Amino acid sequence: MRITLLNGPTREINPGVPVAQALQELGVHIDHQVVAARVNGALTDLQARLKEDCTLAPVAVDSPEGLEIMRHSASHVMAEAVRSLFPDVKVAIGPAIENGFYYDFDAPRPFTPEDLPRIEARMGELVAQDLPFERQEVAREEAIDFFRTQGETYKVEILEEIPGDRVSLYRQGDFVDLCRGPHVPSTSFLGAYKLTGISGAYWRGDERLPMLQRLYGTAFPSPEEMERHLELIEEARRRDHRRLGRELGLFSIEDEAGPGLVIYHPKGAMLRSLIEDFERKQHLKRGYQMVMGPQMLRAELWARSGHLENYKEHMYFTEAEGQLYGIKPMNCVAHMLIYKSRVRSYRELPLRLFELGTVLRHERTGVLHGLTRVRQFTQDDAHIICTPEQVESEILGVLDFVADVMAIFGFDYEVELSTRPEKSIGSDADWDLATTALTGALRSRNLPFAVCEGEGAFYGPKIDVKLKDALQRRWQCATIQCDFTLPERFDLTYVGPDGGRHRPVMLHRVILGSLERFLGVLVEHFAGAFPVWLAPTQAVFLPITDRVHAYAQEVTSRFTEAGLRVEVDLRPETLRLKIREAQLQKIPFMIVIGDREAQNRTLSPRLRDGTELKDIPLDQFMGRLRDESQVPTPGKSP
RNA sequence: GCCGGCAUAGCUCAGUGGUAGAGCAGCUGAUUCGUAAUCAGCAGGCCCGGGGUUCGAAUCCCCGUGCCGGCUCCA
């Protein structure tokens, strides 16, 4: 039997040798770094026996596949630990996930935080025993019988649905699990792991099905790598926008006012208004027209738009003079009315209507979270109404818009295309047109994209943009959705060159998405240290003694009149104290003013990073601050 | 909405059946100071709300509300 090492030598090897031995004979050093192998490209256990000619490649624990295998094995070990400590639990599923793993159990009593150390300790014992993972292939019926006698009804349920006659089981110690594999050779291959959380999780992710108990863990090849990961979580905690929002005086969410309702404090309102100014300029530059719709519209309109049918449970209603009004959860309806207000010619298309539209959505209490999930938020929303021929170029325009804006804020992003879901309306032709246009636009900009089959809105396919923040976390911001329903329901038409009436296509799109969410992401991305153009307070003047108060106040007025966002700290405190507080407020420039500066009409700015500049002429520094206040132009100097 | 945890001063947190505490912040006074905390004093609480157990509840039990971590949903 001829075995070839990928990008390596070929050897004649006796049939029936295990993968690990074959690798060794091919000169691969086998230690705990190697957890599995690829046999002709397919992930395989190291213990598997080779029967025919093939190509081999080792899979190291620090490769993405190797890590996933190790984490998956960790979930099995956790399941064994849980089964041995709590014999009454049934096991459901336990995959590897980003940074770790989980396992779902049906437990007679919920787990508590005190259970975690016990389970972890038991896992430690299992790891110390170095139990081998053994793969066994059996007939599906045999597996069903086995799990049924064990009382593992969830495994039986899974088995009854998977196709094929034969399935694989993995055993380590006393624990046997239905599993595709592969696994690490034995429990001592686990590396560093830690149980991190408990939560409820619906069986099969369906809220109509029973809730199981999920245990989360994290696992890495080495303790150092796990430490780095835990440190990253700690860093995320430090950057939490809910904490920084309070500390920096940006916003609050008060129990008295109601959950999910953001109250902007002065600094937060300034930041928000800077972003809104930016948005207006960017949209006007790209041929959008600003519009504004009312906060509530008659319920009949929401019936017509289909919201009453599809979105009612998320809507707030109010009544006046016997009329029922729906408070807007989306901005589209008013935009439809604007379009319909007169006869439209093809010459007007594409019509791009932009609104910083504030919407209210009744979100279920459990999903609310800081600024990222709220009940009232403002979208940078636009509806583009165009001819079918214009759809693709309009989508391109939006993609370029997104690219520009993300570059300005300094975010990388990923793109997803979501296609027709099972429950949907519209003709196949419409769906094809829209999906082709979306895909075509992505292709022509060479944007790599993931396809989420069946994840589209019920009225049309969409492109979602996930920006990545400084901690590599992904956030939904921009989305571009094709919509055939609304032009239909509101009977939108335009007069074509032929003099006949035609139905336009509508694109619904946002760039930043929810300003609230975007603000939250910005806070965490910059850890509260906003770039000068976004900083609510750009500089604070710090007079050392009250002899220089007059000069400090004069300078403050001059900067303020120049449109710069500055403050002055006239308290009779020490410079050290003032610096410390300004530093904690993450103000970009702390400007020291003492007798020398007042004498020479200069300033001594300290930067956020601790750099001290000395005796800069007043006008020179004002020029610098003015320059840095400009919206960055990516592509030009850093 | 579901599972679990938590709720004490503006903030961070001690106090687990017997008279409510600390640090920071705040206020008052002194200090006029050169790059991350000057000193002293004072004040601050329906212990989330409502019921119950108990001679006695911040503490134990029940019901609400809110928050946190997840699930489901989602901008």
XYZ file of C-alpha atoms (C1' of nucleotides) in Angstrom:
713
model
C 0.000 0.000 0.000
C 1.478 3.354 -1.040
C 1.077 6.167 1.430
C 2.099 9.695 0.525
C 2.681 12.491 2.983
C 1.084 15.657 1.679
C 3.926 17.720 0.191
C 6.290 14.968 1.312
C 7.628 11.506 0.604
C 5.789 8.364 -0.449
C 6.373 5.056 1.288
C 5.257 1.508 0.896
C 3.472 0.651 4.142
C 1.759 -2.518 5.322
C -2.032 -2.361 5.140
C -3.754 -2.090 8.494
C -1.324 0.218 10.253
C -2.863 3.076 12.218
C -2.659 6.583 10.826
C -0.333 7.724 13.588
C 2.197 5.011 12.812
C 2.050 5.680 9.067
C 2.687 9.365 9.727
C 5.653 8.439 11.873
C 7.069 6.190 9.181
C 6.758 9.088 6.791
C 8.929 11.113 9.128
C 6.297 13.136 10.964
C 7.102 13.701 14.601
C 4.070 12.515 16.565
C 3.451 14.109 19.947
C 0.543 15.759 21.730
C 0.627 18.563 19.164
C -0.823 16.214 16.536
C -4.465 15.414 17.298
C -5.777 13.969 14.039
C -4.957 13.591 10.362
C -6.362 14.136 6.939
C -6.627 10.987 4.865
C -7.181 11.979 1.258
C -8.362 15.272 2.654
C -10.894 13.817 5.093
C -10.397 14.415 8.827
C -9.637 11.097 10.496
C -8.642 9.756 13.908
C -4.988 8.920 14.441
C -6.004 5.420 15.529
C -7.885 4.681 12.305
C -6.288 1.879 10.324
C -5.261 2.481 6.732
C -6.468 -0.004 4.170
C -5.486 1.433 0.817
C -3.290 3.925 -0.976
C -3.816 7.456 0.219
C -2.345 10.823 0.953
C -1.835 11.771 4.601
C -1.418 15.042 6.408
C -1.120 15.586 10.148
C -3.595 17.939 11.857
C -1.994 19.963 14.630
C -3.898 21.123 17.686
C -3.084 24.730 16.874
C -4.671 24.544 13.423
C -8.320 25.623 13.138
C -9.445 22.021 12.503
C -7.225 20.609 15.219
C -8.503 23.103 17.726
C -12.072 22.282 16.855
C -11.389 18.572 17.292
C -9.749 19.154 20.676
C -12.658 21.332 21.839
C -15.171 18.802 20.646
C -13.319 16.113 22.587
C -13.376 18.413 25.617
C -17.159 18.554 25.352
C -17.272 14.744 25.458
C -15.076 14.701 28.534
C -17.310 17.292 30.171
C -20.332 15.165 29.314
C -18.696 12.133 30.903
C -17.892 14.149 34.016
C -21.479 15.359 34.235
C -22.886 11.871 33.708
C -20.707 10.460 36.458
C -21.627 13.222 38.927
C -25.298 13.442 37.959
C -26.395 9.991 36.805
C -29.936 11.205 36.085
C -29.050 13.625 33.320
C -29.641 12.841 29.682
C -27.231 14.171 27.105
C -28.314 16.047 23.996
C -25.630 17.629 21.818
C -22.180 19.037 22.448
C -20.291 20.750 19.653
C -17.162 22.882 19.510
C -17.862 26.580 19.094
C -15.765 29.696 18.615
C -13.240 29.744 21.484
C -14.631 26.670 23.182
C -17.421 24.179 23.397
C -20.701 23.415 25.083
C -22.851 20.435 25.881
C -26.619 20.438 26.377
C -28.134 18.262 29.086
C -31.605 17.444 30.220
C -31.030 17.661 33.971
C -33.577 16.962 36.704
C -32.409 20.117 38.457
C -30.694 23.084 36.836
C -26.948 23.356 37.273
C -25.642 26.014 39.613
C -22.350 27.917 39.556
C -21.201 25.708 42.446
C -21.471 22.672 40.176
C -18.863 23.981 37.752
C -15.754 23.457 39.919
C -16.945 19.944 40.751
C -17.434 19.092 37.095
C -14.114 20.658 36.205
C -12.381 18.634 38.923
C -13.973 15.441 37.634
C -12.807 16.347 34.124
C -9.322 16.710 35.546
C -9.487 13.160 36.865
C -10.623 11.864 33.480
C -7.795 13.714 31.761
C -5.278 12.314 34.261
C -6.492 8.793 33.462
C -5.571 9.422 29.819
C -8.609 7.496 28.565
C -8.434 6.645 24.872
C -11.196 7.800 22.506
C -12.357 4.682 20.655
C -14.369 4.824 17.488
C -16.855 2.110 16.695
C -19.068 1.832 13.656
C -22.400 0.118 14.157
C -25.701 -0.314 12.393
C -28.039 2.581 12.985
C -30.668 0.289 14.466
C -28.109 -1.128 16.853
C -27.181 2.369 17.995
C -30.838 3.221 18.503
C -31.302 0.139 20.676
C -28.188 0.968 22.637
C -29.213 4.553 23.426
C -32.772 3.518 24.109
C -31.646 1.076 26.807
C -29.498 3.886 28.225
C -32.558 6.133 28.352
C -30.820 8.625 26.057
C -33.965 9.731 24.274
C -32.333 12.755 22.610
C -29.714 10.548 20.973
C -32.483 8.220 19.787
C -34.318 11.203 18.329
C -31.215 12.322 16.435
C -30.511 8.793 15.210
C -34.024 8.400 13.915
C -33.518 11.392 11.676
C -30.054 10.890 10.272
C -29.799 9.093 6.959
C -27.578 6.084 6.283
C -27.415 2.593 7.736
C -24.248 2.886 9.727
C -23.272 5.434 12.337
C -20.172 5.979 14.421
C -19.952 5.954 18.197
C -17.098 7.239 20.304
C -16.264 5.855 23.693
C -13.933 7.267 26.286
C -14.020 5.680 29.725
C -17.638 4.972 30.619
C -19.074 7.446 28.163
C -20.375 6.513 24.745
C -21.648 9.207 22.419
C -23.086 9.299 18.963
C -20.523 11.281 17.054
C -19.139 11.773 13.613
C -15.649 12.474 14.982
C -12.821 12.652 14.707
C -11.465 12.980 18.223
C -8.100 13.379 19.851
C -6.432 10.048 20.644
C -6.997 10.263 24.384
C -8.167 12.558 27.144
C -4.668 13.778 27.965
C -4.679 15.659 24.649
C -7.099 18.247 26.003
C -4.695 21.070 26.795
C -6.046 23.944 28.859
C -9.772 24.117 29.496
C -12.159 25.863 31.835
C -15.914 25.804 32.327
C -17.229 29.278 31.768
C -20.981 29.349 32.053
C -24.401 27.832 32.462
C -27.499 28.734 30.565
C -30.782 27.452 29.359
C -30.993 26.484 25.710
C -33.936 25.116 23.796
C -33.654 21.613 22.377
C -32.826 22.122 18.710
C -32.954 25.862 19.251
C -36.727 25.809 19.065
C -38.551 27.743 21.749
C -41.525 25.380 21.546
C -39.347 22.467 22.582
C -38.135 21.762 26.127
C -35.379 23.880 27.583
C -32.161 22.071 28.332
C -29.252 23.054 30.525
C -26.203 24.176 28.588
C -22.718 24.158 30.079
C -20.132 26.296 28.290
C -16.406 25.755 28.367
C -13.375 27.212 26.732
C -10.332 25.224 25.639
C -6.970 26.053 24.126
C -3.826 24.099 23.282
C -1.872 25.718 26.117
C -2.613 27.518 29.382
C -0.903 30.607 27.949
C -3.289 30.733 25.013
C -6.280 30.255 27.289
C -4.951 33.010 29.523
C -4.744 35.315 26.516
C -8.336 34.510 25.656
C -9.534 35.151 29.216
C -7.558 38.402 29.159
C -9.384 39.386 25.964
C -12.696 38.773 27.712
C -11.472 40.920 30.588
C -10.533 43.646 28.098
C -13.995 43.429 26.560
C -15.451 43.868 30.037
C -13.336 46.973 30.567
C -14.556 48.365 27.261
C -18.190 47.554 27.891
C -20.141 50.508 26.523
C -22.610 50.293 29.386
C -19.833 50.985 31.877
C -18.037 53.559 29.702
C -21.353 55.164 28.823
C -21.863 56.035 32.452
C -18.242 56.878 33.253
C -17.886 59.187 30.259
C -21.266 60.820 30.747
C -22.620 59.565 27.413
C -25.976 58.024 28.241
C -28.023 56.139 30.755
C -30.930 53.747 30.721
C -33.096 54.298 33.774
C -35.470 51.847 35.378
C -37.820 54.728 36.076
C -38.007 55.618 32.393
C -38.346 52.076 31.164
C -36.174 49.290 29.830
C -34.562 49.693 26.439
C -35.051 53.455 26.370
C -31.832 55.427 25.993
C -31.352 58.779 27.684
C -28.544 60.766 26.078
C -26.489 62.917 28.431
C -24.605 65.959 27.081
C -21.484 64.110 25.895
C -23.507 61.336 24.311
C -25.876 63.741 22.618
C -22.864 65.589 21.190
C -21.386 62.370 19.847
C -24.718 61.342 18.395
C -25.192 64.718 16.770
C -21.688 64.582 15.243
C -22.566 61.268 13.667
C -25.865 62.618 12.405
C -24.134 65.621 10.785
C -21.698 63.235 9.186
C -24.543 61.077 7.890
C -26.438 63.971 6.361
C -23.358 65.185 4.499
C -22.507 61.711 3.252
C -26.026 61.065 1.998
C -26.454 64.412 0.280
C -23.110 63.840 -1.438
C -24.461 60.622 -2.922
C -27.710 61.877 -4.358
C -30.036 61.095 -1.468
C -32.788 63.511 -0.490
C -33.651 64.032 3.151
C -37.189 63.347 4.255
C -38.926 63.040 7.616
C -41.957 60.981 8.440
C -44.279 61.224 11.426
C -43.758 59.150 14.544
C -47.105 57.420 14.189
C -49.415 56.633 11.327
C -52.955 55.332 11.109
C -53.331 51.644 11.752
C -54.937 51.210 8.324
C -51.621 52.078 6.722
C -49.840 49.427 8.735
C -52.446 46.963 7.599
C -51.761 47.943 4.023
C -47.992 47.664 4.396
C -48.348 44.203 5.905
C -46.843 45.187 9.265
C -50.072 44.524 11.126
C -49.956 41.036 9.781
C -46.252 40.318 10.148
C -44.908 42.669 12.778
C -47.766 43.458 15.128
C -46.243 41.935 18.249
C -43.299 44.318 17.901
C -45.446 47.429 17.489
C -46.793 49.999 19.930
C -50.227 51.472 19.371
C -52.069 54.480 20.627
C -55.556 55.776 20.157
C -56.918 59.264 19.669
C -60.436 60.410 18.783
C -61.505 56.912 18.006
C -58.643 56.413 15.557
C -56.046 53.698 16.113
C -52.496 54.732 15.367
C -49.415 52.541 15.064
C -46.121 54.021 16.265
C -43.616 53.388 13.523
C -41.310 50.390 13.883
C -39.892 51.161 10.416
C -39.674 54.232 8.241
C -40.784 52.842 4.923
C -44.476 53.636 4.999
C -44.102 57.430 5.025
C -41.546 57.106 2.243
C -44.111 55.200 0.181
C -46.551 58.049 0.676
C -43.952 60.573 -0.452
C -43.402 58.598 -3.632
C -47.120 58.270 -4.229
C -47.836 61.938 -3.658
C -47.703 62.560 -7.396
C -47.189 60.835 -10.693
C -43.562 59.765 -11.079
C -41.605 59.683 -14.313
C -38.818 57.222 -15.091
C -36.661 60.328 -15.406
C -36.856 60.821 -11.627
C -35.563 57.371 -10.870
C -33.681 56.273 -8.941
C -35.313 58.203 -6.139
C -33.293 57.954 -2.949
C -35.163 59.007 0.179
C -33.102 59.270 3.336
C -34.323 59.680 6.881
C -32.671 59.592 10.277
C -35.783 57.796 11.367
C -36.543 57.075 14.983
C -38.487 53.866 15.405
C -39.997 52.015 18.343
C -40.075 48.263 18.507
C -41.404 46.229 21.349
C -38.542 43.831 21.957
C -38.903 40.942 24.357
C -37.388 41.868 27.696
C -34.752 39.162 27.654
C -33.080 40.480 24.514
C -32.466 44.067 25.618
C -28.804 44.944 26.020
C -27.227 48.357 26.572
C -27.275 50.370 23.360
C -27.027 47.367 21.094
C -30.562 46.122 21.648
C -33.111 48.752 22.619
C -36.769 49.601 22.137
C -36.359 53.026 20.606
C -33.610 53.687 18.123
C -32.765 55.821 15.140
C -31.820 54.307 11.819
C -29.913 55.923 8.989
C -32.608 54.578 6.775
C -33.174 55.062 3.082
C -35.482 53.667 0.471
C -34.308 53.615 -3.075
C -37.057 53.350 -5.624
C -35.794 52.501 -9.077
C -36.439 50.599 -12.283
C -35.574 46.889 -12.400
C -32.650 47.769 -14.685
C -31.222 50.113 -12.086
C -31.287 47.680 -9.183
C -27.796 46.325 -9.576
C -26.074 49.667 -9.981
C -27.996 51.008 -6.980
C -26.814 48.063 -4.915
C -23.282 48.781 -6.075
C -23.712 52.368 -4.977
C -24.776 51.247 -1.513
C -21.895 48.758 -1.247
C -19.448 51.528 -2.131
C -21.132 53.804 0.391
C -20.680 51.165 3.072
C -17.029 50.677 2.084
C -16.338 54.420 2.335
C -18.033 54.850 5.681
C -16.416 51.784 7.243
C -13.007 53.028 6.091
C -13.651 56.428 7.664
C -14.457 54.864 11.021
C -11.673 52.322 10.610
C -13.708 49.140 10.618
C -13.129 45.939 8.671
C -16.257 44.070 7.729
C -17.654 40.858 6.323
C -20.590 40.383 3.999
C -23.400 37.837 3.989
C -26.037 37.160 1.367
C -29.327 35.802 2.647
C -31.587 34.002 0.205
C -35.251 33.102 -0.022
C -36.718 31.623 3.138
C -39.366 28.907 3.135
C -42.070 31.289 4.250
C -41.987 34.036 1.677
C -44.049 35.934 -0.830
C -43.401 37.125 -4.372
C -42.816 35.438 -7.687
C -39.803 33.317 -8.553
C -38.933 35.847 -11.227
C -38.797 38.657 -8.682
C -36.626 36.629 -6.320
C -34.303 35.684 -9.165
C -33.972 39.264 -10.339
C -33.151 40.503 -6.856
C -30.822 37.661 -5.889
C -28.962 37.977 -9.182
C -28.611 41.718 -8.708
C -27.283 41.326 -5.154
C -24.838 38.586 -6.138
C -23.775 40.452 -9.262
C -22.989 43.567 -7.274
C -20.965 41.619 -4.701
C -19.039 39.841 -7.451
C -18.285 42.980 -9.408
C -16.750 44.520 -6.278
C -14.850 41.295 -5.563
C -16.362 41.140 -2.114
C -16.113 37.675 -0.635
C -19.439 36.747 0.909
C -21.010 33.923 2.842
C -24.395 32.658 1.666
C -27.048 32.158 4.323
C -29.600 29.956 2.634
C -33.166 30.785 3.550
C -32.184 33.635 5.882
C -33.666 36.414 3.762
C -36.633 38.547 4.756
C -40.018 37.167 3.770
C -40.355 39.910 1.154
C -36.937 39.698 -0.478
C -33.271 38.674 -0.302
C -30.712 40.809 1.500
C -27.056 41.592 2.001
C -25.922 42.000 5.592
C -22.703 43.706 6.577
C -20.988 42.689 9.808
C -18.346 45.105 10.953
C -15.456 43.865 13.053
C -14.377 45.925 16.038
C -10.970 46.226 17.671
C -11.573 42.968 19.556
C -12.578 41.194 16.326
C -16.174 40.927 17.430
C -18.709 41.093 14.635
C -21.686 43.445 14.674
C -24.550 43.740 12.271
C -24.698 47.244 10.849
C -25.501 47.838 7.189
C -28.123 45.832 5.385
C -29.474 46.053 1.867
C -32.841 44.434 1.277
C -34.830 44.067 -1.897
C -38.534 44.499 -1.415
C -41.251 43.694 -3.976
C -44.102 43.736 -1.538
C -44.319 47.397 -0.724
C -44.332 48.782 -4.285
C -47.075 46.222 -4.910
C -49.092 46.938 -1.784
C -48.882 50.687 -2.220
C -49.351 50.373 -5.964
C -46.239 52.427 -6.753
C -45.819 53.171 -10.428
C -43.777 55.298 -12.741
C -44.448 56.412 -16.273
C -41.900 54.830 -18.586
C -40.489 56.132 -21.857
C -43.299 54.213 -23.540
C -45.901 56.302 -21.763
C -47.163 53.256 -19.853
C -47.229 52.688 -16.099
C -44.631 50.395 -14.640
C -43.905 49.000 -11.230
C -40.649 50.191 -9.659
C -38.396 48.076 -7.436
C -37.605 49.177 -3.915
C -34.410 48.785 -1.953
C -34.427 49.235 1.770
C -31.014 49.965 3.190
C -29.164 51.268 6.216
C -25.452 52.047 6.447
C -24.702 52.281 10.161
C -27.986 50.587 10.988
C -29.135 51.702 14.398
C -27.284 54.799 15.589
C -27.657 53.529 19.136
C -26.014 50.232 18.336
C -23.349 51.895 16.243
C -22.575 54.270 19.080
C -22.239 51.341 21.452
C -19.890 49.607 19.032
C -17.865 52.818 18.576
C -17.463 53.184 22.330
C -16.162 49.641 22.651
C -14.027 49.835 19.525
C -12.198 52.945 20.736
C -12.506 51.967 24.410
C -14.027 55.425 24.888
C -10.946 57.202 23.487
C -12.649 58.691 20.435
C -10.607 60.184 17.624
C -10.518 63.970 17.688
C -13.201 64.379 15.013
C -15.667 62.384 17.133
C -14.590 63.306 20.659
C -17.431 65.106 22.445
C -14.787 67.158 24.237
C -11.675 67.608 22.157
C -9.538 69.555 24.599
C -9.669 70.766 28.161
C -7.711 73.800 29.356
C -6.064 73.349 32.726
C -4.928 76.578 34.381
C -2.391 75.907 37.130
C -3.170 78.955 39.229
C -5.952 81.503 39.252
C -3.444 84.102 38.063
C -3.915 82.647 34.591
C -7.705 82.190 34.692
C -8.271 85.218 32.487
C -5.950 83.878 29.798
C -7.491 80.409 30.058
C -10.976 81.796 29.686
C -9.976 83.941 26.736
C -8.440 80.928 25.008
C -11.518 78.854 25.772
C -13.785 81.433 24.138
C -11.571 81.707 21.082
C -11.576 77.931 20.572
C -15.296 77.675 21.212
C -16.011 80.469 18.725
C -13.902 78.604 16.189
C -16.336 75.680 16.537
C -13.981 73.518 18.571
C -15.306 71.498 21.477
C -13.321 72.614 24.489
C -13.764 72.978 28.223
C -11.862 74.782 30.935
C -11.199 73.438 34.434
C -11.101 76.440 36.791
C -11.403 74.475 40.040
C -8.809 75.215 42.711
C -7.356 71.729 42.370
C -3.846 70.545 41.664
C -2.721 70.075 38.085
C -2.120 66.411 38.822
C -5.737 65.949 39.814
C -7.049 67.809 36.788
C -4.827 65.785 34.462
C -5.921 62.549 36.055
C -9.586 63.337 35.672
C -9.229 64.532 32.077
C -7.196 61.443 31.317
C -9.937 59.208 32.738
C -12.440 61.093 30.605
C -10.181 60.185 27.651
C -10.096 63.747 26.365
C -7.656 63.924 23.419
C -5.823 67.096 24.535
C -5.170 68.311 28.082
C -3.783 71.779 27.764
C -1.667 73.058 30.604
C -1.679 76.803 31.135
C 0.683 78.346 33.652
C 2.344 81.714 34.083
C 4.809 80.959 31.287
C 2.079 80.181 28.747
C 0.018 83.207 29.739
C 3.136 85.359 29.451
C 4.065 84.113 25.956
C 0.534 83.442 24.708
C 1.361 79.798 24.155
C -0.158 76.469 25.226
C 1.391 73.254 26.556
C -0.816 70.400 25.401
C -0.534 66.915 26.831
C -1.812 64.135 24.567
C -3.918 61.226 25.737
C -0.928 58.908 25.333
C 1.084 60.982 27.794
C 3.125 62.940 25.233
C 3.828 66.464 26.442
C 4.134 69.334 24.009
C 5.609 72.536 25.358
C 4.913 76.177 24.582
C 3.075 75.849 21.279
C 1.906 79.230 19.933
C -1.830 79.627 20.429
C -2.758 79.905 16.746
C -0.548 77.018 15.763
C -2.307 74.681 18.147
C -5.709 75.950 17.112
C -4.790 75.110 13.527
C -3.768 71.627 14.522
C -6.989 70.992 16.409
C -8.991 72.316 13.467
C -7.177 69.962 11.098
C -7.696 66.977 13.330
C -11.384 67.809 13.633
C -11.933 67.032 9.972
C -13.620 63.804 8.981
C -10.728 61.528 7.980
C -10.233 60.804 4.295
C -9.085 57.197 4.080
C -6.593 56.464 1.348
C -4.818 59.760 2.003
C -2.224 59.954 4.779
C -2.932 57.791 7.860
C -40.920 35.222 26.278
C -37.664 30.929 28.374
C -33.387 28.974 31.886
C -30.027 30.485 35.709
C -27.823 34.278 38.725
C -28.041 39.052 41.002
C -30.475 43.645 43.399
C -27.361 47.331 50.262
C -25.203 55.216 49.652
C -24.246 58.505 43.014
C -20.315 54.279 41.761
C -17.619 49.622 43.308
C -18.656 46.385 47.051
C -18.607 44.248 52.686
C -22.435 42.692 55.985
C -26.338 35.658 55.685
C -31.595 36.043 61.923
C -30.189 40.577 66.957
C -29.009 48.796 66.694
C -26.831 49.447 58.410
C -20.551 49.613 56.885
C -15.903 50.835 53.685
C -13.383 53.094 49.530
C -14.251 56.439 45.678
C -17.645 60.336 44.247
C -20.503 64.678 46.716
C -20.614 69.005 50.124
C -17.766 72.599 53.465
C -13.137 74.649 54.761
C -7.939 75.150 54.148
C -4.144 74.719 50.234
C -2.412 78.575 44.347
C 0.153 73.969 43.177
C 4.006 72.417 36.138
C 1.705 66.818 33.729
C -2.670 60.242 36.482
C -5.487 61.118 43.327
C -3.229 67.871 48.643
C -5.259 67.764 53.602
C -9.226 67.986 57.215
C -14.271 67.847 58.434
C -19.443 66.881 57.127
C -23.420 64.730 54.969
C -25.479 60.709 52.506
C -29.763 54.441 52.942
C -38.140 52.590 52.746
C -31.074 47.481 52.318
C -35.616 47.115 44.473
C -41.377 46.749 45.507
C -45.369 43.806 47.839
C -46.808 39.768 50.903
C -45.363 35.907 54.468
C -42.320 33.100 58.489
C -40.258 34.880 63.254
C -40.136 37.829 69.721
C -37.032 40.034 65.892
C -35.730 39.999 58.558
C -30.953 43.626 54.501
C -30.392 38.308 55.814
C -35.297 32.799 55.366
C -39.934 31.746 51.967
C -43.545 33.380 47.994
C -45.082 36.967 44.130
C -43.728 41.107 41.162
C -40.069 44.627 38.791
C -35.276 45.570 36.922
C -30.341 44.146 35.689
C -26.507 40.352 34.238
C -25.065 35.621 31.400
C -27.207 32.567 27.812
C -31.486 30.543 24.512
C -35.013 32.274 20.922
C -35.509 36.812 18.147
C -32.931 40.947 15.946
C -31.067 47.226 13.698
